Amino acid sequence: MGCAFLFSNAKVWNGVDFSAPEYLYVNEGRIIYRGAIEPVNLDAGVRKINLACGYIIPGIVDIHTHADFTAISPIATENALMQGVTRQVAGLCGFHPVYSETVAAEDYLRYTAFLGDPKMLKHSWDVFFEQINTIEPVKRYMLYGINSFLFSHPILDEDDIDNRVEQCIEEYRKHPFYGFSLSLNYHPVKSLPAKWLHQFMCKLLARLPVTCCYHVRNQKEDILPSIREVMSWHVGTQARCHISHLKFGGNTHRGRFPERYKTLCAYRAQADFPLSWDTYPFAFASSTITSLFPTTDFWKENSIAEVYQWLKDNRPASLEAIRIQCDDKRYSGQQIKHIANMLGEDCLMALIHISHELGGLGTYQRDFCCEEDLNWLLEQPDVFIASDSFGLDHLHPRNTQTFTRVLIRAIEQGEQTLCAEVKRLQLGVKTVFPRIPMPLIAVGEIAELFFFTPELNQSQDAFECSGTLIGEQLHIAQQERAQYGRGQKKIETTF
């Protein structure tokens, strides 16, 4: 016999709301029974989990990740499972792990190093899909990254545009992609003439009207014009325009989120194509250090004097306050202003200094908005939730706490709000990627579920009990394992 699990005192999601506390029985990876009466003829080795009026929901589909770069990492997989994520959309922000043989390996490694494990890099999509489709238990669904495509196949003049559109469509159609992604804040798109980019995207989406997810050019003062820029490529098509990690960043928007959001909703009402957006529940963001320059290798291809002058003319916003994350203990966790003081340099020279010492690697973090504004945004029902998880080192908390945080905040407001949150998590997938199948909690279905008991540890975003079950594989959060080992009375388990 296979593994069997019996959940008791569980409020189970039924697609609309939660049941009264009941039993859910899983045997050999499938849901065999759910109901108010304890089932008979249980498997002799059944593992019993008493949720004490906790909840069971379908596994969460995270619609924005970079799991194509981290799939082989047990830690990254554990980070997803501990939030209830059982399926991930990958290939976001224009990046994917496959690159042309004409590109030097060290160049592409440096270009994508911040995203995850270099072992995921491939020259062939066939080889990549063969690998990622065998990595369990989390399922992944790929977008085609236009930044990575243009890194391998650059547009060098206007005459290249039609050929690049044809190349992109041909490669897309050969493999099981679910849409495109593009970042206007990363190279080589960042430095591509806007006129060329406009022509390329308009032609691409007219020919292949699929979902395209955007990291827009400016997420701070000029975010609304930046959103209008990508919207212009969708006019006259039915291609969905999806804005990733929406924030109205910077002091310009502080306290004015309702006004800005009203404008954005007006854009959607006037558009002749579908428009949507997502965000994550943290007010600070993370990006690559090299994204602060006009091209990936600008810091090393030009003299220090030239780089300094460019930074002086194009000073990064809030440079003094950004916090470096890297493998060098002298700099990691330090703000640029403190590093500059340590080096006896100004902030611009300190940034150049760090770029050379780190070889262009490393990331930085900075605040985008205040918590009050972010909380208002998260309360809007048509703002979908996604983690934007990436990397294996110096992790942003969105990698580990995105869905735990939104579920806990919903529970604090009552079960009705929790129901609305579960519906929103499911609606985001159905809206943005309707071809991606959704996990179901129903008799006969393979078990793919997240369970949690909402007696909260108020000191952190954690449940009293939580875990994920996929088929016969049970994954329990570390703190819950410790609790089980101490024989806690509230949450009873028998393994």
Short mmCIF file of C-alpha atoms in Angstrom, two decimals:
data_model
loop_
_atom_site.label_atom_id
_atom_site.label_comp_id
_atom_site.label_asym_id
_atom_site.label_seq_id
_atom_site.Cartn_x
_atom_site.Cartn_y
_atom_site.Cartn_z
CA MET A 1 0.00 0.00 0.00
CA GLY A 2 1.05 3.61 -0.61
CA CYS A 3 1.10 6.46 1.88
CA ALA A 4 -2.24 7.45 3.40
CA PHE A 5 -3.19 10.66 5.21
CA LEU A 6 -6.30 11.47 7.23
CA PHE A 7 -6.96 15.14 8.00
CA SER A 8 -9.55 15.79 10.70
CA ASN A 9 -11.24 18.92 12.05
CA ALA A 10 -10.42 20.57 8.72
CA LYS A 11 -12.37 23.33 6.99
CA VAL A 12 -11.99 22.31 3.34
CA TRP A 13 -12.29 24.70 0.38
CA ASN A 14 -15.20 23.82 -1.91
CA GLY A 15 -14.63 26.38 -4.64
CA VAL A 16 -16.78 29.07 -3.02
CA ASP A 17 -16.14 28.94 0.71
CA PHE A 18 -15.10 26.53 3.45
CA SER A 19 -16.95 23.51 4.75
CA ALA A 20 -17.75 22.90 8.39
CA PRO A 21 -14.90 20.95 10.06
CA GLU A 22 -14.69 17.56 8.38
CA TYR A 23 -12.40 14.68 7.39
CA LEU A 24 -10.29 14.47 4.24
CA TYR A 25 -8.72 11.11 3.42
CA VAL A 26 -5.89 10.70 0.91
CA ASN A 27 -4.58 7.29 -0.11
CA GLU A 28 -1.92 6.48 -2.70
CA GLY A 29 -1.80 10.12 -3.69
CA ARG A 30 -5.52 10.59 -4.44
CA ILE A 31 -8.36 12.10 -2.47
CA ILE A 32 -10.55 9.14 -1.50
CA TYR A 33 -13.04 10.70 0.87
CA ARG A 34 -14.23 13.94 2.43
CA GLY A 35 -17.12 14.23 4.85
CA ALA A 36 -18.35 14.83 8.38
CA ILE A 37 -18.01 11.21 9.53
CA GLU A 38 -14.62 9.57 10.03
CA PRO A 39 -14.08 7.04 7.24
CA VAL A 40 -13.79 3.34 8.02
CA ASN A 41 -11.35 0.80 6.59
CA LEU A 42 -8.39 3.15 6.81
CA ASP A 43 -5.01 2.01 5.62
CA ALA A 44 -3.05 0.43 8.47
CA GLY A 45 -0.22 2.96 8.14
CA VAL A 46 -2.41 6.06 7.83
CA ARG A 47 -0.86 9.29 9.07
CA LYS A 48 -3.39 11.33 11.01
CA ILE A 49 -3.27 15.13 11.17
CA ASN A 50 -5.78 16.95 13.38
CA LEU A 51 -5.97 20.53 12.11
CA ALA A 52 -8.04 21.76 15.06
CA CYS A 53 -10.42 23.73 12.80
CA GLY A 54 -7.65 24.75 10.44
CA TYR A 55 -8.05 25.12 6.69
CA ILE A 56 -7.27 23.14 3.53
CA ILE A 57 -7.07 24.94 0.19
CA PRO A 58 -5.90 23.84 -3.28
CA GLY A 59 -2.19 24.23 -3.96
CA ILE A 60 -1.30 27.80 -4.90
CA VAL A 61 -0.18 28.70 -8.43
CA ASP A 62 2.44 31.46 -8.23
CA ILE A 63 2.11 33.48 -11.45
CA HIS A 64 5.47 35.29 -11.22
CA THR A 65 8.67 33.41 -10.39
CA HIS A 66 12.16 32.74 -11.71
CA ALA A 67 11.92 29.05 -10.87
CA ASP A 68 13.40 28.17 -14.25
CA PHE A 69 16.72 29.23 -12.67
CA THR A 70 16.16 27.62 -9.25
CA ALA A 71 14.17 24.43 -9.94
CA ILE A 72 17.04 22.08 -9.08
CA SER A 73 17.58 23.73 -5.68
CA PRO A 74 15.96 21.81 -2.79
CA ILE A 75 15.99 25.04 -0.76
CA ALA A 76 14.12 27.03 -3.42
CA THR A 77 11.59 24.20 -3.77
CA GLU A 78 11.14 24.09 0.00
CA ASN A 79 10.61 27.87 0.07
CA ALA A 80 7.75 27.47 -2.39
CA LEU A 81 6.16 24.46 -0.70
CA MET A 82 6.18 26.03 2.74
CA GLN A 83 3.93 28.79 1.37
CA GLY A 84 1.59 26.29 -0.25
CA VAL A 85 2.92 26.84 -3.79
CA THR A 86 2.60 23.70 -5.91
CA ARG A 87 2.80 25.26 -9.38
CA GLN A 88 4.95 28.13 -10.65
CA VAL A 89 4.94 30.31 -13.73
CA ALA A 90 8.58 30.95 -14.66
CA GLY A 91 10.49 32.90 -17.30
CA LEU A 92 9.47 36.34 -15.98
CA CYS A 93 11.06 39.79 -16.32
CA GLY A 94 12.31 38.88 -19.79
CA PHE A 95 14.76 36.21 -18.60
CA HIS A 96 15.00 32.52 -19.39
CA PRO A 97 17.89 30.03 -19.04
CA VAL A 98 18.34 29.13 -22.73
CA TYR A 99 20.82 31.11 -24.80
CA SER A 100 22.45 30.88 -28.22
CA GLU A 101 25.75 29.09 -28.80
CA THR A 102 26.95 32.33 -30.37
CA VAL A 103 26.91 33.96 -26.92
CA ALA A 104 29.91 33.45 -24.64
CA ALA A 105 28.95 31.31 -21.63
CA GLU A 106 30.64 33.68 -19.17
CA ASP A 107 28.65 36.62 -20.58
CA TYR A 108 25.30 34.90 -20.18
CA LEU A 109 26.27 33.57 -16.77
CA ARG A 110 27.06 37.09 -15.58
CA TYR A 111 23.82 38.37 -17.17
CA THR A 112 21.64 35.87 -15.28
CA ALA A 113 23.76 34.97 -12.22
CA PHE A 114 21.49 36.77 -9.75
CA LEU A 115 18.52 34.60 -10.73
CA GLY A 116 19.71 31.19 -9.54
CA ASP A 117 21.82 28.16 -10.40
CA PRO A 118 24.06 28.29 -13.52
CA LYS A 119 23.46 24.54 -13.94
CA MET A 120 20.03 25.46 -15.34
CA LEU A 121 21.60 27.30 -18.30
CA LYS A 122 21.21 25.47 -21.61
CA HIS A 123 21.72 25.95 -25.35
CA SER A 124 18.61 23.95 -26.22
CA TRP A 125 14.96 24.33 -25.24
CA ASP A 126 14.45 20.61 -25.79
CA VAL A 127 17.14 19.83 -23.22
CA PHE A 128 15.77 22.44 -20.82
CA PHE A 129 12.18 21.14 -20.96
CA GLU A 130 13.38 17.56 -20.65
CA GLN A 131 15.10 18.53 -17.40
CA ILE A 132 12.52 20.83 -15.82
CA ASN A 133 9.58 18.53 -16.58
CA THR A 134 11.18 15.78 -14.50
CA ILE A 135 11.89 17.94 -11.44
CA GLU A 136 9.26 17.26 -8.78
CA PRO A 137 7.10 17.86 -6.87
CA VAL A 138 6.39 21.47 -7.98
CA LYS A 139 5.16 21.89 -11.58
CA ARG A 140 6.52 24.74 -13.73
CA TYR A 141 5.00 26.59 -16.69
CA MET A 142 7.26 28.70 -18.91
CA LEU A 143 7.04 32.13 -20.45
CA TYR A 144 9.38 33.17 -23.24
CA GLY A 145 11.74 35.91 -22.08
CA ILE A 146 12.24 38.61 -24.70
CA ASN A 147 15.26 40.16 -22.95
CA SER A 148 17.07 36.82 -23.11
CA PHE A 149 16.04 36.35 -26.74
CA LEU A 150 17.43 39.77 -27.67
CA PHE A 151 20.60 39.09 -25.67
CA SER A 152 21.22 36.12 -27.98
CA HIS A 153 19.79 37.78 -31.11
CA PRO A 154 20.29 41.53 -30.81
CA ILE A 155 18.56 44.15 -32.93
CA LEU A 156 21.48 46.08 -34.36
CA ASP A 157 19.53 48.26 -36.80
CA GLU A 158 15.96 48.82 -37.91
CA ASP A 159 16.31 46.29 -40.72
CA ASP A 160 16.75 43.51 -38.13
CA ILE A 161 13.28 43.93 -36.61
CA ASP A 162 11.23 41.76 -38.99
CA ASN A 163 13.79 38.96 -38.86
CA ARG A 164 13.85 39.03 -35.07
CA VAL A 165 10.05 38.88 -34.93
CA GLU A 166 10.08 35.82 -37.18
CA GLN A 167 12.81 34.15 -35.12
CA CYS A 168 10.97 34.81 -31.88
CA ILE A 169 7.64 33.44 -33.17
CA GLU A 170 9.28 30.37 -34.67
CA GLU A 171 11.02 29.47 -31.42
CA TYR A 172 7.92 30.21 -29.33
CA ARG A 173 5.71 27.92 -31.40
CA LYS A 174 8.10 24.98 -31.13
CA HIS A 175 7.72 24.65 -27.37
CA PRO A 176 5.02 24.74 -24.66
CA PHE A 177 5.13 28.41 -23.67
CA TYR A 178 2.26 30.27 -21.97
CA GLY A 179 3.12 33.81 -23.01
CA PHE A 180 5.94 36.35 -23.20
CA SER A 181 7.73 38.43 -20.60
CA LEU A 182 9.72 41.60 -21.01
CA SER A 183 11.58 43.99 -18.74
CA LEU A 184 12.27 47.52 -19.89
CA ASN A 185 14.50 47.99 -16.84
CA TYR A 186 17.03 45.29 -17.80
CA HIS A 187 19.43 45.00 -20.68
CA PRO A 188 19.47 44.78 -23.65
CA VAL A 189 15.94 46.18 -23.84
CA LYS A 190 16.80 49.06 -21.50
CA SER A 191 19.21 50.51 -24.05
CA LEU A 192 17.26 49.58 -27.20
CA PRO A 193 15.87 52.63 -29.04
CA ALA A 194 12.23 53.04 -28.00
CA LYS A 195 11.14 53.29 -31.65
CA TRP A 196 12.70 49.91 -32.48
CA LEU A 197 11.22 48.28 -29.39
CA HIS A 198 7.78 49.66 -30.26
CA GLN A 199 7.97 48.24 -33.79
CA PHE A 200 9.21 44.87 -32.59
CA MET A 201 6.52 44.43 -29.91
CA CYS A 202 3.64 45.70 -32.07
CA LYS A 203 4.53 43.27 -34.84
CA LEU A 204 5.11 40.40 -32.43
CA LEU A 205 1.81 40.79 -30.56
CA ALA A 206 -0.19 41.36 -33.74
CA ARG A 207 1.11 38.03 -35.02
CA LEU A 208 0.98 36.17 -31.72
CA PRO A 209 -1.64 37.75 -29.38
CA VAL A 210 -0.75 35.99 -26.13
CA THR A 211 -0.26 37.24 -22.57
CA CYS A 212 2.80 39.43 -22.13
CA CYS A 213 4.03 40.26 -18.60
CA TYR A 214 5.96 43.48 -18.12
CA HIS A 215 8.50 44.94 -15.75
CA VAL A 216 7.82 48.50 -16.87
CA ARG A 217 10.50 51.07 -17.56
CA ASN A 218 9.90 53.24 -14.49
CA GLN A 219 8.11 51.98 -11.38
CA LYS A 220 8.41 55.25 -9.51
CA GLU A 221 7.57 58.81 -10.59
CA ASP A 222 6.78 57.89 -14.20
CA ILE A 223 5.02 54.58 -13.65
CA LEU A 224 1.76 55.65 -15.32
CA PRO A 225 3.48 56.83 -18.54
CA SER A 226 5.56 53.63 -18.40
CA ILE A 227 2.39 51.53 -18.25
CA ARG A 228 0.94 53.52 -21.15
CA GLU A 229 4.09 52.73 -23.12
CA VAL A 230 3.61 48.95 -22.95
CA MET A 231 -0.16 49.29 -23.41
CA SER A 232 0.44 51.00 -26.76
CA TRP A 233 1.84 47.77 -28.17
CA HIS A 234 -1.39 45.91 -27.47
CA VAL A 235 -3.83 48.26 -29.19
CA GLY A 236 -5.90 46.40 -31.77
CA THR A 237 -4.86 42.98 -30.48
CA GLN A 238 -6.42 40.63 -27.96
CA ALA A 239 -3.04 40.05 -26.31
CA ARG A 240 -3.30 40.45 -22.54
CA CYS A 241 -1.09 43.21 -21.11
CA HIS A 242 -0.07 42.22 -17.59
CA ILE A 243 1.90 44.54 -15.30
CA SER A 244 4.21 42.65 -12.94
CA HIS A 245 4.95 43.68 -9.33
CA LEU A 246 2.86 46.85 -9.50
CA LYS A 247 4.02 49.61 -7.16
CA PHE A 248 3.55 53.37 -7.26
CA GLY A 249 7.05 54.02 -5.99
CA GLY A 250 8.65 57.14 -4.60
CA ASN A 251 7.52 60.22 -2.69
CA THR A 252 5.54 61.54 -5.66
CA HIS A 253 2.85 58.92 -5.05
CA ARG A 254 3.00 58.76 -1.26
CA GLY A 255 -0.53 58.91 0.16
CA ARG A 256 -1.98 59.10 -3.36
CA PHE A 257 -2.37 55.42 -4.20
CA PRO A 258 -6.20 55.62 -4.49
CA GLU A 259 -5.90 58.43 -7.02
CA ARG A 260 -3.19 56.63 -9.03
CA TYR A 261 -5.10 53.36 -8.94
CA LYS A 262 -8.27 55.06 -10.18
CA THR A 263 -6.29 56.31 -13.18
CA LEU A 264 -4.97 52.82 -13.85
CA CYS A 265 -8.48 51.35 -13.70
CA ALA A 266 -9.60 54.03 -16.17
CA TYR A 267 -6.84 52.88 -18.54
CA ARG A 268 -8.22 49.35 -18.31
CA ALA A 269 -11.81 50.46 -18.96
CA GLN A 270 -10.75 52.33 -22.10
CA ALA A 271 -8.48 49.61 -23.52
CA ASP A 272 -9.58 47.33 -26.37
CA PHE A 273 -7.43 44.50 -24.94
CA PRO A 274 -7.30 42.84 -21.48
CA LEU A 275 -5.17 44.59 -18.85
CA SER A 276 -4.24 43.20 -15.42
CA TRP A 277 -1.54 43.47 -12.74
CA ASP A 278 -0.02 41.79 -9.71
CA THR A 279 2.09 42.74 -6.70
CA TYR A 280 3.80 41.20 -3.68
CA PRO A 281 3.19 42.18 -0.03
CA PHE A 282 6.50 43.89 0.71
CA ALA A 283 7.29 47.58 0.40
CA PHE A 284 10.93 47.16 -0.67
CA ALA A 285 12.21 45.71 -3.93
CA SER A 286 15.38 44.05 -5.20
CA SER A 287 17.25 44.24 -8.50
CA THR A 288 20.70 43.75 -10.00
CA ILE A 289 23.45 46.27 -9.39
CA THR A 290 24.18 46.40 -13.14
CA SER A 291 20.60 47.50 -13.85
CA LEU A 292 21.67 50.90 -12.49
CA PHE A 293 23.83 51.35 -15.63
CA PRO A 294 22.72 51.80 -19.27
CA THR A 295 24.10 48.39 -20.32
CA THR A 296 25.16 45.27 -18.41
CA ASP A 297 28.91 45.79 -18.87
CA PHE A 298 28.94 49.58 -19.03
CA TRP A 299 30.86 49.76 -15.75
CA LYS A 300 33.81 47.81 -17.20
CA GLU A 301 33.68 48.78 -20.89
CA ASN A 302 34.21 52.46 -20.13
CA SER A 303 36.77 54.37 -18.11
CA ILE A 304 36.01 55.15 -14.48
CA ALA A 305 35.83 58.83 -15.38
CA GLU A 306 33.26 58.13 -18.13
CA VAL A 307 31.17 55.90 -15.87
CA TYR A 308 31.32 58.50 -13.09
CA GLN A 309 30.18 61.24 -15.46
CA TRP A 310 27.29 59.11 -16.72
CA LEU A 311 26.16 58.38 -13.16
CA LYS A 312 26.45 62.07 -12.32
CA ASP A 313 24.22 62.93 -15.28
CA ASN A 314 21.81 60.03 -14.62
CA ARG A 315 21.95 59.68 -10.87
CA PRO A 316 20.00 56.58 -9.65
CA ALA A 317 17.04 57.50 -7.47
CA SER A 318 17.64 57.25 -3.71
CA LEU A 319 21.17 55.99 -4.37
CA GLU A 320 22.40 56.73 -0.85
CA ALA A 321 19.73 54.53 0.73
CA ILE A 322 19.96 51.42 -1.47
CA ARG A 323 21.27 48.36 0.36
CA ILE A 324 23.76 45.99 -1.29
CA GLN A 325 23.30 42.20 -1.14
CA CYS A 326 26.33 40.15 -2.21
CA ASP A 327 28.85 37.51 -1.15
CA ASP A 328 31.38 40.07 0.12
CA LYS A 329 30.79 40.48 3.86
CA ARG A 330 32.24 43.99 3.83
CA TYR A 331 29.41 45.24 1.66
CA SER A 332 26.48 42.86 2.03
CA GLY A 333 23.62 44.39 3.98
CA GLN A 334 25.22 47.86 3.90
CA GLN A 335 23.71 51.00 2.42
CA ILE A 336 25.69 52.76 -0.30
CA LYS A 337 26.17 55.82 1.92
CA HIS A 338 27.83 53.67 4.60
CA ILE A 339 30.01 51.89 2.05
CA ALA A 340 31.03 55.26 0.62
CA ASN A 341 32.00 56.48 4.07
CA MET A 342 33.98 53.29 4.68
CA LEU A 343 35.85 53.70 1.38
CA GLY A 344 36.33 57.45 1.76
CA GLU A 345 34.51 58.09 -1.54
CA ASP A 346 31.27 59.68 -2.64
CA CYS A 347 28.27 57.42 -3.39
CA LEU A 348 28.78 57.42 -7.17
CA MET A 349 32.40 56.31 -6.87
CA ALA A 350 31.43 53.74 -4.24
CA LEU A 351 28.95 52.20 -6.70
CA ILE A 352 31.66 51.98 -9.36
CA HIS A 353 34.09 50.53 -6.81
CA ILE A 354 31.59 47.83 -5.77
CA SER A 355 30.74 46.94 -9.38
CA HIS A 356 34.41 46.27 -10.14
CA GLU A 357 35.08 44.35 -6.92
CA LEU A 358 32.01 42.15 -7.40
CA GLY A 359 32.62 41.63 -11.11
CA GLY A 360 29.17 42.98 -11.95
CA LEU A 361 27.44 40.49 -9.66
CA GLY A 362 25.25 41.20 -6.65
CA THR A 363 21.88 42.87 -6.09
CA TYR A 364 20.50 45.83 -4.22
CA GLN A 365 17.35 46.56 -2.25
CA ARG A 366 15.48 49.81 -1.75
CA ASP A 367 12.12 50.96 -0.48
CA PHE A 368 9.46 51.54 -3.12
CA CYS A 369 6.59 52.80 -1.02
CA CYS A 370 5.35 52.99 2.56
CA GLU A 371 3.53 50.12 4.27
CA GLU A 372 0.30 52.10 4.60
CA ASP A 373 0.08 52.69 0.84
CA LEU A 374 1.03 49.09 0.09
CA ASN A 375 -1.64 47.75 2.44
CA TRP A 376 -4.24 49.85 0.65
CA LEU A 377 -3.11 48.42 -2.68
CA LEU A 378 -3.26 44.86 -1.37
CA GLU A 379 -6.87 45.40 -0.31
CA GLN A 380 -7.99 46.02 -3.91
CA PRO A 381 -9.67 42.79 -5.09
CA ASP A 382 -8.38 42.99 -8.67
CA VAL A 383 -4.72 43.23 -7.62
CA PHE A 384 -3.42 39.69 -8.04
CA ILE A 385 -0.71 38.29 -5.77
CA ALA A 386 2.60 36.85 -7.02
CA SER A 387 5.98 36.42 -5.35
CA ASP A 388 8.58 37.39 -7.98
CA SER A 389 10.83 34.89 -6.19
CA PHE A 390 14.39 34.65 -7.51
CA GLY A 391 17.88 33.69 -6.51
CA LEU A 392 19.45 31.30 -4.02
CA ASP A 393 21.41 33.69 -1.81
CA HIS A 394 20.52 36.84 0.17
CA LEU A 395 16.85 36.13 -0.40
CA HIS A 396 14.17 38.77 -0.38
CA PRO A 397 11.36 37.71 2.01
CA ARG A 398 8.96 37.53 -0.93
CA ASN A 399 10.71 34.22 -1.75
CA THR A 400 9.58 32.68 1.52
CA GLN A 401 6.62 34.62 2.93
CA THR A 402 4.47 36.10 0.13
CA PHE A 403 1.48 33.78 0.37
CA THR A 404 1.83 33.07 4.07
CA ARG A 405 1.66 36.80 4.70
CA VAL A 406 -1.45 37.47 2.59
CA LEU A 407 -3.31 34.49 4.03
CA ILE A 408 -2.48 35.44 7.62
CA ARG A 409 -3.58 39.03 7.05
CA ALA A 410 -6.83 37.74 5.55
CA ILE A 411 -7.46 35.43 8.50
CA GLU A 412 -6.95 38.32 10.92
CA GLN A 413 -9.93 40.02 9.26
CA GLY A 414 -12.17 36.95 9.44
CA GLU A 415 -13.15 33.89 7.44
CA GLN A 416 -15.09 35.90 4.87
CA THR A 417 -11.92 37.82 3.98
CA LEU A 418 -9.98 34.55 3.84
CA CYS A 419 -12.52 33.21 1.34
CA ALA A 420 -12.07 36.33 -0.78
CA GLU A 421 -8.27 35.89 -0.66
CA VAL A 422 -8.42 32.26 -1.80
CA LYS A 423 -10.73 33.28 -4.65
CA ARG A 424 -8.31 36.05 -5.64
CA LEU A 425 -5.36 33.63 -5.70
CA GLN A 426 -7.28 31.35 -8.05
CA LEU A 427 -8.71 34.16 -10.17
CA GLY A 428 -5.24 35.52 -10.88
CA VAL A 429 -4.23 32.29 -12.60
CA LYS A 430 -7.51 31.89 -14.49
CA THR A 431 -7.34 35.50 -15.69
CA VAL A 432 -3.70 35.85 -16.70
CA PHE A 433 -2.90 32.27 -17.76
CA PRO A 434 -6.22 30.52 -18.48
CA ARG A 435 -4.51 27.52 -20.10
CA ILE A 436 -2.72 26.56 -16.88
CA PRO A 437 -4.71 23.81 -15.12
CA MET A 438 -5.80 24.49 -11.54
CA PRO A 439 -5.46 22.06 -8.61
CA LEU A 440 -8.82 20.82 -7.31
CA ILE A 441 -9.89 19.36 -3.98
CA ALA A 442 -12.36 16.67 -5.04
CA VAL A 443 -12.76 12.94 -4.58
CA GLY A 444 -10.75 11.13 -7.25
CA GLU A 445 -8.30 14.00 -7.83
CA ILE A 446 -4.58 13.73 -7.12
CA ALA A 447 -3.93 15.47 -3.81
CA GLU A 448 -2.38 18.90 -4.30
CA LEU A 449 -3.23 20.99 -1.29
CA PHE A 450 -2.04 23.42 1.36
CA PHE A 451 -3.19 23.11 4.98
CA PHE A 452 -2.79 25.60 7.82
CA THR A 453 -4.12 26.27 11.29
CA PRO A 454 -4.53 29.96 12.08
CA GLU A 455 -3.55 30.17 15.70
CA LEU A 456 -0.87 32.68 14.95
CA ASN A 457 2.56 33.36 16.26
CA GLN A 458 2.21 37.12 16.39
CA SER A 459 5.98 37.70 16.22
CA GLN A 460 6.28 36.52 12.62
CA ASP A 461 4.34 35.58 9.51
CA ALA A 462 3.80 31.95 10.53
CA PHE A 463 0.99 29.52 11.21
CA GLU A 464 0.61 27.28 14.24
CA CYS A 465 0.54 24.39 11.78
CA SER A 466 1.02 24.31 8.01
CA GLY A 467 2.19 22.06 5.25
CA THR A 468 1.73 20.98 1.65
CA LEU A 469 0.66 17.59 0.32
CA ILE A 470 1.33 16.69 -3.31
CA GLY A 471 0.36 13.13 -4.12
CA GLU A 472 2.10 11.02 -1.49
CA GLN A 473 4.69 13.69 -0.60
CA LEU A 474 4.02 15.57 2.63
CA HIS A 475 6.01 18.73 3.34
CA ILE A 476 5.70 20.30 6.80
CA ALA A 477 7.25 23.63 7.78
CA GLN A 478 10.29 23.36 10.04
CA GLN A 479 8.63 25.07 12.99
CA GLU A 480 5.72 22.64 12.79
CA ARG A 481 8.09 19.67 12.70
CA ALA A 482 9.60 20.90 15.92
CA GLN A 483 6.16 21.31 17.46
CA TYR A 484 5.17 17.79 16.48
CA GLY A 485 8.35 16.49 18.04
CA ARG A 486 7.49 18.17 21.35
CA GLY A 487 4.09 16.48 21.30
CA GLN A 488 2.10 19.70 21.34
CA LYS A 489 -1.48 19.23 22.43
CA LYS A 490 -3.33 21.59 20.10
CA ILE A 491 -2.27 20.05 16.77
CA GLU A 492 -2.33 16.29 17.00
CA THR A 493 -0.50 14.13 14.49
CA THR A 494 0.13 10.44 14.28
CA PHE A 495 2.83 9.38 11.82
#
